[in-house]
CSV table of C-alpha atoms and ligand atoms in Angstrom, one decimal:
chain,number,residue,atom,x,y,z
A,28,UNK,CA,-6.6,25.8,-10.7
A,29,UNK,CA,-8.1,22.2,-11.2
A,30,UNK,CA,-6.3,19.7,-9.5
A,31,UNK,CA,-4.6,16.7,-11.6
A,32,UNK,CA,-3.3,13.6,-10.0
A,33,UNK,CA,-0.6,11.7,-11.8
A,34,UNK,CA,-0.4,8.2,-10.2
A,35,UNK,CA,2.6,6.2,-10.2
A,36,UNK,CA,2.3,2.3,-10.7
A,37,UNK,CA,-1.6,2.4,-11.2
A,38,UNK,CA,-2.3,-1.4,-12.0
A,39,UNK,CA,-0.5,-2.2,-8.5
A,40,UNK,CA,-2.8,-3.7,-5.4
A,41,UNK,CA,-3.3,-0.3,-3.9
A,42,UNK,CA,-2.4,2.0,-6.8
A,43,UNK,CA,-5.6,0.4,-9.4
A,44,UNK,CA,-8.2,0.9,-6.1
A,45,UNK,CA,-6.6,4.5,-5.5
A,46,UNK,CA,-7.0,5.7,-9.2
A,47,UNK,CA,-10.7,4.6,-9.4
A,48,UNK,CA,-11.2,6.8,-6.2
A,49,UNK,CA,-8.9,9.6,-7.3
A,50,UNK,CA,-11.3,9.6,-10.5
A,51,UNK,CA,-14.1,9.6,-8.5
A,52,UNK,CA,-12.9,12.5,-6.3
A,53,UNK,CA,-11.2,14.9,-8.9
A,54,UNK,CA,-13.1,13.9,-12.4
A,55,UNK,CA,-11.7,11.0,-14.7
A,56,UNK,CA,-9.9,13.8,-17.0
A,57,UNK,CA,-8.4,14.8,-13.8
A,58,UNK,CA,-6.3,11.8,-13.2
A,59,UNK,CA,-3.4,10.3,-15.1
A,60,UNK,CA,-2.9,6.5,-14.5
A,61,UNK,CA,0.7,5.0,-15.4
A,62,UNK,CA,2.3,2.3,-15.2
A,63,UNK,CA,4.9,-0.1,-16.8
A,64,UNK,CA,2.5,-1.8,-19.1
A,65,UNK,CA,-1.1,-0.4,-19.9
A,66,UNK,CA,-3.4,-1.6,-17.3
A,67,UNK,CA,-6.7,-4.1,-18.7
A,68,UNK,CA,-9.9,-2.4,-19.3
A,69,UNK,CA,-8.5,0.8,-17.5
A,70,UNK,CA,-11.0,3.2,-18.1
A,71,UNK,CA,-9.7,7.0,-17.9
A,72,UNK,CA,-6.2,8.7,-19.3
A,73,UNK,CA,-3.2,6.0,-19.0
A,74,UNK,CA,0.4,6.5,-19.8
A,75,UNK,CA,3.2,4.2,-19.7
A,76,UNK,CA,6.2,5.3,-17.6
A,77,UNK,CA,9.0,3.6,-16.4
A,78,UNK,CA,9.6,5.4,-13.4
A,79,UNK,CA,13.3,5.1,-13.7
A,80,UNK,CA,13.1,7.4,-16.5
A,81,UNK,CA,13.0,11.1,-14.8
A,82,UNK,CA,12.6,12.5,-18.4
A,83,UNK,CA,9.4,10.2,-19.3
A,84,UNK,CA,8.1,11.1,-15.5
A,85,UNK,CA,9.1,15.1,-16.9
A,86,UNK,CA,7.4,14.8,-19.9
A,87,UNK,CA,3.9,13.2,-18.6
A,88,UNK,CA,3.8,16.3,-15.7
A,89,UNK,CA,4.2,19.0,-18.4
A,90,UNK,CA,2.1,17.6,-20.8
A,91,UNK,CA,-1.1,17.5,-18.8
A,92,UNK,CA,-0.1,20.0,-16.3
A,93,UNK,CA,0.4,17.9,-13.2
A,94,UNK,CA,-0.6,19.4,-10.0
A,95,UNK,CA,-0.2,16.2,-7.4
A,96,UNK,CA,2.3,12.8,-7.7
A,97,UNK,CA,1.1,9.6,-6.2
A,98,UNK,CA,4.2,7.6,-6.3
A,99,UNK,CA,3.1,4.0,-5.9
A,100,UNK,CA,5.9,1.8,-7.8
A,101,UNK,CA,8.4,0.2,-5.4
A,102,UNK,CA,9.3,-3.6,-5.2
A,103,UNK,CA,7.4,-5.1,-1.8
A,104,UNK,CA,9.6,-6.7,1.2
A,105,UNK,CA,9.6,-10.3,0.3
A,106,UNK,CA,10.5,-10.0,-3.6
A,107,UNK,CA,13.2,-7.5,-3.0
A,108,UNK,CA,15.1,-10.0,-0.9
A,109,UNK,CA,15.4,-12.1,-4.1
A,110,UNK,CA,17.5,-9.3,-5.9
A,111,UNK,CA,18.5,-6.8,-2.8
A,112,UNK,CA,21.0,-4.1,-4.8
A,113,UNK,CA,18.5,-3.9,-7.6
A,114,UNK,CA,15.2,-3.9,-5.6
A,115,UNK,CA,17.3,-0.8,-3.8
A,116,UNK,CA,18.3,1.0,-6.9
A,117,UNK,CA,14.5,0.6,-8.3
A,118,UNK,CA,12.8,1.7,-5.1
A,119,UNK,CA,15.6,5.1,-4.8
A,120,UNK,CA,16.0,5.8,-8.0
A,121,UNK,CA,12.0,6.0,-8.8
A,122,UNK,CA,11.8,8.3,-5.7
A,123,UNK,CA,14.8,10.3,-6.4
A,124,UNK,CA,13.3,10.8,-10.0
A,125,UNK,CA,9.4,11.5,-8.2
A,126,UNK,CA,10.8,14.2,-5.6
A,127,UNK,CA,13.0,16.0,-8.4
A,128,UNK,CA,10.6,16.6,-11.2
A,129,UNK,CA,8.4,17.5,-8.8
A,130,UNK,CA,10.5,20.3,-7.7
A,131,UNK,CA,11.6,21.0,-11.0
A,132,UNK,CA,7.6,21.7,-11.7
A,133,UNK,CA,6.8,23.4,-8.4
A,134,UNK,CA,4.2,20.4,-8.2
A,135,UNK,CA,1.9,20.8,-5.4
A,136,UNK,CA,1.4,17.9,-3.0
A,137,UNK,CA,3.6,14.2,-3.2
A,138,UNK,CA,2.3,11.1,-2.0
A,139,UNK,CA,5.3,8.7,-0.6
A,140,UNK,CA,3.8,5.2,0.4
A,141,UNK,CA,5.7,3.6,3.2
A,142,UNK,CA,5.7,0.6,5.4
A,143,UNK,CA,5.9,-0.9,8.5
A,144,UNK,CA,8.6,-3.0,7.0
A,145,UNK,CA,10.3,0.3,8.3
A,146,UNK,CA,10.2,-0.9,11.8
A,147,UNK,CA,13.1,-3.7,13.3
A,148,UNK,CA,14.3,-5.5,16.4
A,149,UNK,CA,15.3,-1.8,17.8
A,150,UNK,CA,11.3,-0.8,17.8
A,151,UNK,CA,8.6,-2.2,20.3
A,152,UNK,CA,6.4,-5.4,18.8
A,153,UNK,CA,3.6,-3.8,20.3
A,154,UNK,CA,1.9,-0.2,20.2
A,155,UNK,CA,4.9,0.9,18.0
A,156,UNK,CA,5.0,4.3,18.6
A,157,UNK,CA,5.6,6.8,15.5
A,158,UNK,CA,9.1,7.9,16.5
A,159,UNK,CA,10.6,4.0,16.8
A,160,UNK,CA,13.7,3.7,16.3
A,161,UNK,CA,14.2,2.5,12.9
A,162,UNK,CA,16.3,-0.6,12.1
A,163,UNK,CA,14.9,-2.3,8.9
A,164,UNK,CA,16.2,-5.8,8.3
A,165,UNK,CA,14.8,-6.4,4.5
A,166,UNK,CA,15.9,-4.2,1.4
A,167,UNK,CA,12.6,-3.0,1.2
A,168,UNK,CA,12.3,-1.8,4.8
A,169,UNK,CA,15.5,0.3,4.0
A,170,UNK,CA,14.6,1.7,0.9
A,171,UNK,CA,11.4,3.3,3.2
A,172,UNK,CA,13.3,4.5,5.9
A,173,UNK,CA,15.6,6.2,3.7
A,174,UNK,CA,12.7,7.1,1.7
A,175,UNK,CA,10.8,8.9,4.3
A,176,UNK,CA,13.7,10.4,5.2
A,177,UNK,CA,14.4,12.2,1.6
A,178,UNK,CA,10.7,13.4,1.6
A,179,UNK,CA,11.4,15.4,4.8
A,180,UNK,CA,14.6,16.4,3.0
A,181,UNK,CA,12.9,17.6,-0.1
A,182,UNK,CA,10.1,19.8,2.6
A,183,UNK,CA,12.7,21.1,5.2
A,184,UNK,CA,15.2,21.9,2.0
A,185,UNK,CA,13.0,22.6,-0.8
A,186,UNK,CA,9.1,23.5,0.8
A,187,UNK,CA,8.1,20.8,-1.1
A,188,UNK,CA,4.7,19.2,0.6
A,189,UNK,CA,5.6,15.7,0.9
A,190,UNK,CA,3.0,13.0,2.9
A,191,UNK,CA,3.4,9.8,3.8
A,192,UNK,CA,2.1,6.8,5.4
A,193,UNK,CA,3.0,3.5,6.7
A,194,UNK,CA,0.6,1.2,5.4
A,195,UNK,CA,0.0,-2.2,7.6
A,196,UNK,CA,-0.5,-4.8,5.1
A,197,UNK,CA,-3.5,-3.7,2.8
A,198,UNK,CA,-6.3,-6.2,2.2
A,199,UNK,CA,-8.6,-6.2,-0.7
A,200,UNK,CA,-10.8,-7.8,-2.9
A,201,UNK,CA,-10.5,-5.5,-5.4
A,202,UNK,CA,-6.9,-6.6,-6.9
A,203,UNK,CA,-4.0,-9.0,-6.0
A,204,UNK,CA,-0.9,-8.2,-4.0
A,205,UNK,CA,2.5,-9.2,-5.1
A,206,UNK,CA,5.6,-9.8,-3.3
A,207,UNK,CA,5.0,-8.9,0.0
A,208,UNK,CA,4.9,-10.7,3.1
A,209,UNK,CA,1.4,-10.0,4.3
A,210,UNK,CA,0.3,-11.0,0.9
A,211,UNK,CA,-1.2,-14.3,2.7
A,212,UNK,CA,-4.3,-12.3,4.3
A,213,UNK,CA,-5.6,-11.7,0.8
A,214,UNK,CA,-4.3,-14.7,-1.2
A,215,UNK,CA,-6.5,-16.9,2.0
A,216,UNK,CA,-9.4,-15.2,0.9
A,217,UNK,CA,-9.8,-17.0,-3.0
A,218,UNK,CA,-8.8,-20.5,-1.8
A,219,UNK,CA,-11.5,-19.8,1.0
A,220,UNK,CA,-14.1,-19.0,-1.6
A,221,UNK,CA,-12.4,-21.1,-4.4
A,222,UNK,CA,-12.8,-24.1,-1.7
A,223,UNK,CA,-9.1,-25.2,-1.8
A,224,UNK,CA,-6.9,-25.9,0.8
A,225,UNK,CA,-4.8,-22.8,2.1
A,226,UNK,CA,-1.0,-23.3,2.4
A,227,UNK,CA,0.2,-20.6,4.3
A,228,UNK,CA,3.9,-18.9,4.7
A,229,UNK,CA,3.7,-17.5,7.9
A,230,UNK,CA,3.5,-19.4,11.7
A,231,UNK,CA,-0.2,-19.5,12.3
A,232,UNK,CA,0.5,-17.1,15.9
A,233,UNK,CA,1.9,-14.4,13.9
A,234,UNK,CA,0.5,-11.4,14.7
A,235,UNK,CA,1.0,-8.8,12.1
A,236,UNK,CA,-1.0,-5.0,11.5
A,237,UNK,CA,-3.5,-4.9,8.5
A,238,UNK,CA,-6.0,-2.8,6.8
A,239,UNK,CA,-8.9,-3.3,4.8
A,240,UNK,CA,-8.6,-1.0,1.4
A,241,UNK,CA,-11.2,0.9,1.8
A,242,UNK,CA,-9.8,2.5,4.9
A,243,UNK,CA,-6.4,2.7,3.7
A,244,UNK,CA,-8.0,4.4,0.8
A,245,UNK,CA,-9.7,6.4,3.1
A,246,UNK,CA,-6.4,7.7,5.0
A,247,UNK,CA,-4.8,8.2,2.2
A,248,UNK,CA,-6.8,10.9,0.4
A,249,UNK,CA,-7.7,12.0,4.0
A,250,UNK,CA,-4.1,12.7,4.5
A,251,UNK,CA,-3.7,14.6,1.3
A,252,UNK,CA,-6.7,16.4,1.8
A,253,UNK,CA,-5.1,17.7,5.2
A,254,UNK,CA,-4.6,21.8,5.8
A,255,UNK,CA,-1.0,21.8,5.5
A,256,UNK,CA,-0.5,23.2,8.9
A,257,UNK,CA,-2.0,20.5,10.3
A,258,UNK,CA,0.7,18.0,8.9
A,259,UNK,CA,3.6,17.7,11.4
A,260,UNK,CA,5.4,14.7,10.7
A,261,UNK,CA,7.3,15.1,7.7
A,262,UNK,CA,9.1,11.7,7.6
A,263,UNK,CA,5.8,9.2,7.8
A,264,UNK,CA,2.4,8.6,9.8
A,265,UNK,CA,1.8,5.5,11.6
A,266,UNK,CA,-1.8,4.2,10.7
A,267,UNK,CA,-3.4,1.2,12.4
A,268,UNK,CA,-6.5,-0.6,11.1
A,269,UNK,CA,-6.7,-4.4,12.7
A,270,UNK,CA,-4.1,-6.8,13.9
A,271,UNK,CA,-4.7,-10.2,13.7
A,272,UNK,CA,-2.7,-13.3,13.2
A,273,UNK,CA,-3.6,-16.3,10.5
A,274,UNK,CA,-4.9,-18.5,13.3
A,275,UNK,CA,-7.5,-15.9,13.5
A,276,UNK,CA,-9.0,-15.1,10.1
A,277,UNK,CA,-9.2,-18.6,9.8
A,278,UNK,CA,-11.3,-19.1,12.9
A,279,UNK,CA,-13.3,-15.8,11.0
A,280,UNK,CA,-13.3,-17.5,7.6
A,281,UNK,CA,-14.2,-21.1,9.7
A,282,UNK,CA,-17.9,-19.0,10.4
A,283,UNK,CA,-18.7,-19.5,7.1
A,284,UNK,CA,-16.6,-22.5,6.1
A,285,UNK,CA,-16.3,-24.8,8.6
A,286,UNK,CA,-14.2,-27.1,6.8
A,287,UNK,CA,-11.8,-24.9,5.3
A,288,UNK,CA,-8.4,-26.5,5.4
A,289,UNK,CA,-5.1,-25.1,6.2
A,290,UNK,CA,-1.3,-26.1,6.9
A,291,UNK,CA,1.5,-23.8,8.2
A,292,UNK,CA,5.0,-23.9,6.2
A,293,UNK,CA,6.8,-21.1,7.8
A,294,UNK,CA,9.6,-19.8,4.8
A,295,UNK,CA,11.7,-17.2,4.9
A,296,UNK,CA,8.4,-14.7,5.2
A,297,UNK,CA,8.2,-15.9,8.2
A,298,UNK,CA,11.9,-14.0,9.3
A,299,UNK,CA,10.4,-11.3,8.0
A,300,UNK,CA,7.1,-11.0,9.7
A,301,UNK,CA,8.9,-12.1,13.3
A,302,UNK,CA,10.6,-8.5,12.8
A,303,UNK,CA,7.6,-6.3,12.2
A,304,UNK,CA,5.2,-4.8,14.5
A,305,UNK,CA,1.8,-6.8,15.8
A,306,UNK,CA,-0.2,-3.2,16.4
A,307,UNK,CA,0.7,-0.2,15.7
A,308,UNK,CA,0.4,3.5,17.9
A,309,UNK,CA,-1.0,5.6,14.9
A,310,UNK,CA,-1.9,8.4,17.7
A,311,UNK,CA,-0.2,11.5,15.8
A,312,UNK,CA,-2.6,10.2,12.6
A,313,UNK,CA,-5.6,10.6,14.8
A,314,UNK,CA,-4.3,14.0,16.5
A,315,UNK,CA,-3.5,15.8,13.1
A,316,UNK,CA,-5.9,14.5,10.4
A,317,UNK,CA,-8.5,12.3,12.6
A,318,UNK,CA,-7.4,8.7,11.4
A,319,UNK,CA,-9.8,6.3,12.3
A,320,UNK,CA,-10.1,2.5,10.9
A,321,UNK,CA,-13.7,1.3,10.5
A,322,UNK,CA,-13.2,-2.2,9.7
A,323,UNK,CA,-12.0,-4.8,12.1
A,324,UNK,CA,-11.4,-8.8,11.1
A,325,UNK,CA,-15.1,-9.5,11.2
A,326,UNK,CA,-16.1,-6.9,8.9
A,327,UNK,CA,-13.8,-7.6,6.2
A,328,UNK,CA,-14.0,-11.1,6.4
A,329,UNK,CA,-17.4,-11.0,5.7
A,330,UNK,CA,-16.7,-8.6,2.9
A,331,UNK,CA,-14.1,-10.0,1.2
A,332,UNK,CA,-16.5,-12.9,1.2
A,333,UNK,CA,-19.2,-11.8,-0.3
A,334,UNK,CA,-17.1,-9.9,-3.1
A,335,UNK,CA,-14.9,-12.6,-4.0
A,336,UNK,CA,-17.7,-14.7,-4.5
A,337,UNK,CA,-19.2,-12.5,-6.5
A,338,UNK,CA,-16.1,-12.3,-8.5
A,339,UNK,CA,-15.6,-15.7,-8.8
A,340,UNK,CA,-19.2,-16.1,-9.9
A,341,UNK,CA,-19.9,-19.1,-7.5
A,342,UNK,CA,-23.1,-19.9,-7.7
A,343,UNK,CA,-23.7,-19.6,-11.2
A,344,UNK,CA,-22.8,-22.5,-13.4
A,345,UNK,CA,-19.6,-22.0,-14.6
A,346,UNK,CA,-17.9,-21.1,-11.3
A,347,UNK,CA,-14.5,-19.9,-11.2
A,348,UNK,CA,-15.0,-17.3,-14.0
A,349,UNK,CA,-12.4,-14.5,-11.9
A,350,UNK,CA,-13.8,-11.0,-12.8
A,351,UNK,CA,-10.9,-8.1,-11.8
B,10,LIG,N1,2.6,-5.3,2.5
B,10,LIG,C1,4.0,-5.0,2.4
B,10,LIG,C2,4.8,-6.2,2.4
B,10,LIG,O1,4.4,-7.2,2.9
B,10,LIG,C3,4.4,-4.2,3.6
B,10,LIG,O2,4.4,-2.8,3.3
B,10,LIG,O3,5.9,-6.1,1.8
């Protein structure tokens, strides 16, 4: 049976890299975008869903005989502390509706995205091992933990083959985060490139975990990919990439523009950030599907460079031209 991938909020920072991969992997008549609006220039099948409507999610899965759910819609850590009861009842009810028309459909692998905004003041800072205790301080972080914790239900309850990760903040040139609080590491890229001053929300010693796309990209479909024997944490894996703080990719982006300018205003991110992880054990993702990172700060600085540029069109005469 061929396999077909519906993914849930598509046009999102990870979920637009993801479906161009997913396309790649499984054919592009094998992979179902969706989203809340239709996505620009999406090439390949795209249906709007509202992922708080379980019938729409229903309807989609029957219609083009669904075999795997990417669920990618949920509202990031620092947006949800703007609206806290509805940025829960988006992120639960989504899942809720994900997890049960998946059952419904005997569907056969879920992908559950989750954070490190699972992790509080009750986990160690550094090395955070897997099985931290878990006391999230943002909406967000509480709609994860809670999250990963109804996945295992659904597999201990139900058989249903449920994987997740905890993504470090993902970095990319390919699209633009939103809402989160290690959205800085991307957004210091453009004014880098775009030769503007950076105004960043965070202090410049804090140390937080990150991952260039690619590898997080990488994990992911290497985790779906896994035997399911091999998968033996049912809640959510760890996965580290780099650490870094924003003193250092500045120092990084400094290599190639000495003069780039920045100033720290600490907001309420900054509460935030002071409660996650700096590095991250990701040992179990290593010992049961062979997680490994192959970028580090210098890599995807230089990367992230190059593309943005490129995007950007600097160079050429009418500079500024952004190409996603
Ligand atoms: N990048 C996310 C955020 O900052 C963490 O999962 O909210």
């Amino acid at each position: 049976m061929d396999t077909v991938v519906l993914v849930i909020g598509a046009n999102g920072q990870l979920g637009s890299v993801l479906t161009a991969a997913l396309q790649k992997k499984y054919g592009i008549d094998n992979v179902i975008a969706s989203d809340l609006r239709s996505g620009d220039n999406f090439k390949g099948i795209f249906e709007i869903i509202d992922a708080t409507d379980r019938d729409r999610i229903h309807e989609v899965v029957i219609t083009y005989k669904v075999t795997q759910i990417y669920h990618l819609a949920a509202i990031l850590s620092a947006k949800g502390e703007e609206t806290p009861l509805a940025t829960w009842d988006i992120n639960m009810k989504t899942l809720f509706n994900v997890l049960e028309v998946s059952r419904i459909n005997n569907i056969n692998r879920v992908f559950f995205p989750s954070s490190i905004a699972v992790f509080g003041e009750g986990a160690p800072l550094e090395q955070t091992p897997n099985d931290a205790y878990l006391d999230p301080a943002t909406v967000y972080g509480i709609s994860k933990a809670a999250g990963e914790n109804w996945a295992q239900y659904y597999f201990l309850r139900y058989g249903l083959d449920v994987r997740s990760i905890r993504y470090p903040g993902v970095i990319g040139y390919q699209s633009l985060p939103g809402g989160g609080t290690t959205d800085y590491a991307v957004d210091i890229y453009h004014k880098a490139v775009l030769g503007e001053k950076f105004d960043c929300f965070l202090n410049n010693d804090t140390t937080l975990p990150m991952i260039f796309m690619e590898d997080a990209i990488r994990a992911t479909i290497a985790l779906m990919e896994a035997p399911k024997k091999d998968i033996t944490i049912r809640t959510s894996y760890n996965i580290a990439g780099v650490s870094f703080s924003p003193a250092e990719v500045v120092s990084e982006i400094r290599k190639l523009y000495p003069d780039f300018s920045v100033a720290y205003h600490p907001d309420f991110r900054q509460e935030i950030a002071s409660r996650w992880p700096k590095s991250i054990d990701d040992s179990s993702a290593v010992h049961d599907w062979g997680w490994q990172p192959e970028f580090d700060l210098e890599s995807i600085t230089t990367i992230m460079i190059q593309k943005l540029k490129e995007k950007y069109k600097i160079g050429a005469k009418n500079r500024k031209v952004l190409m996603f």
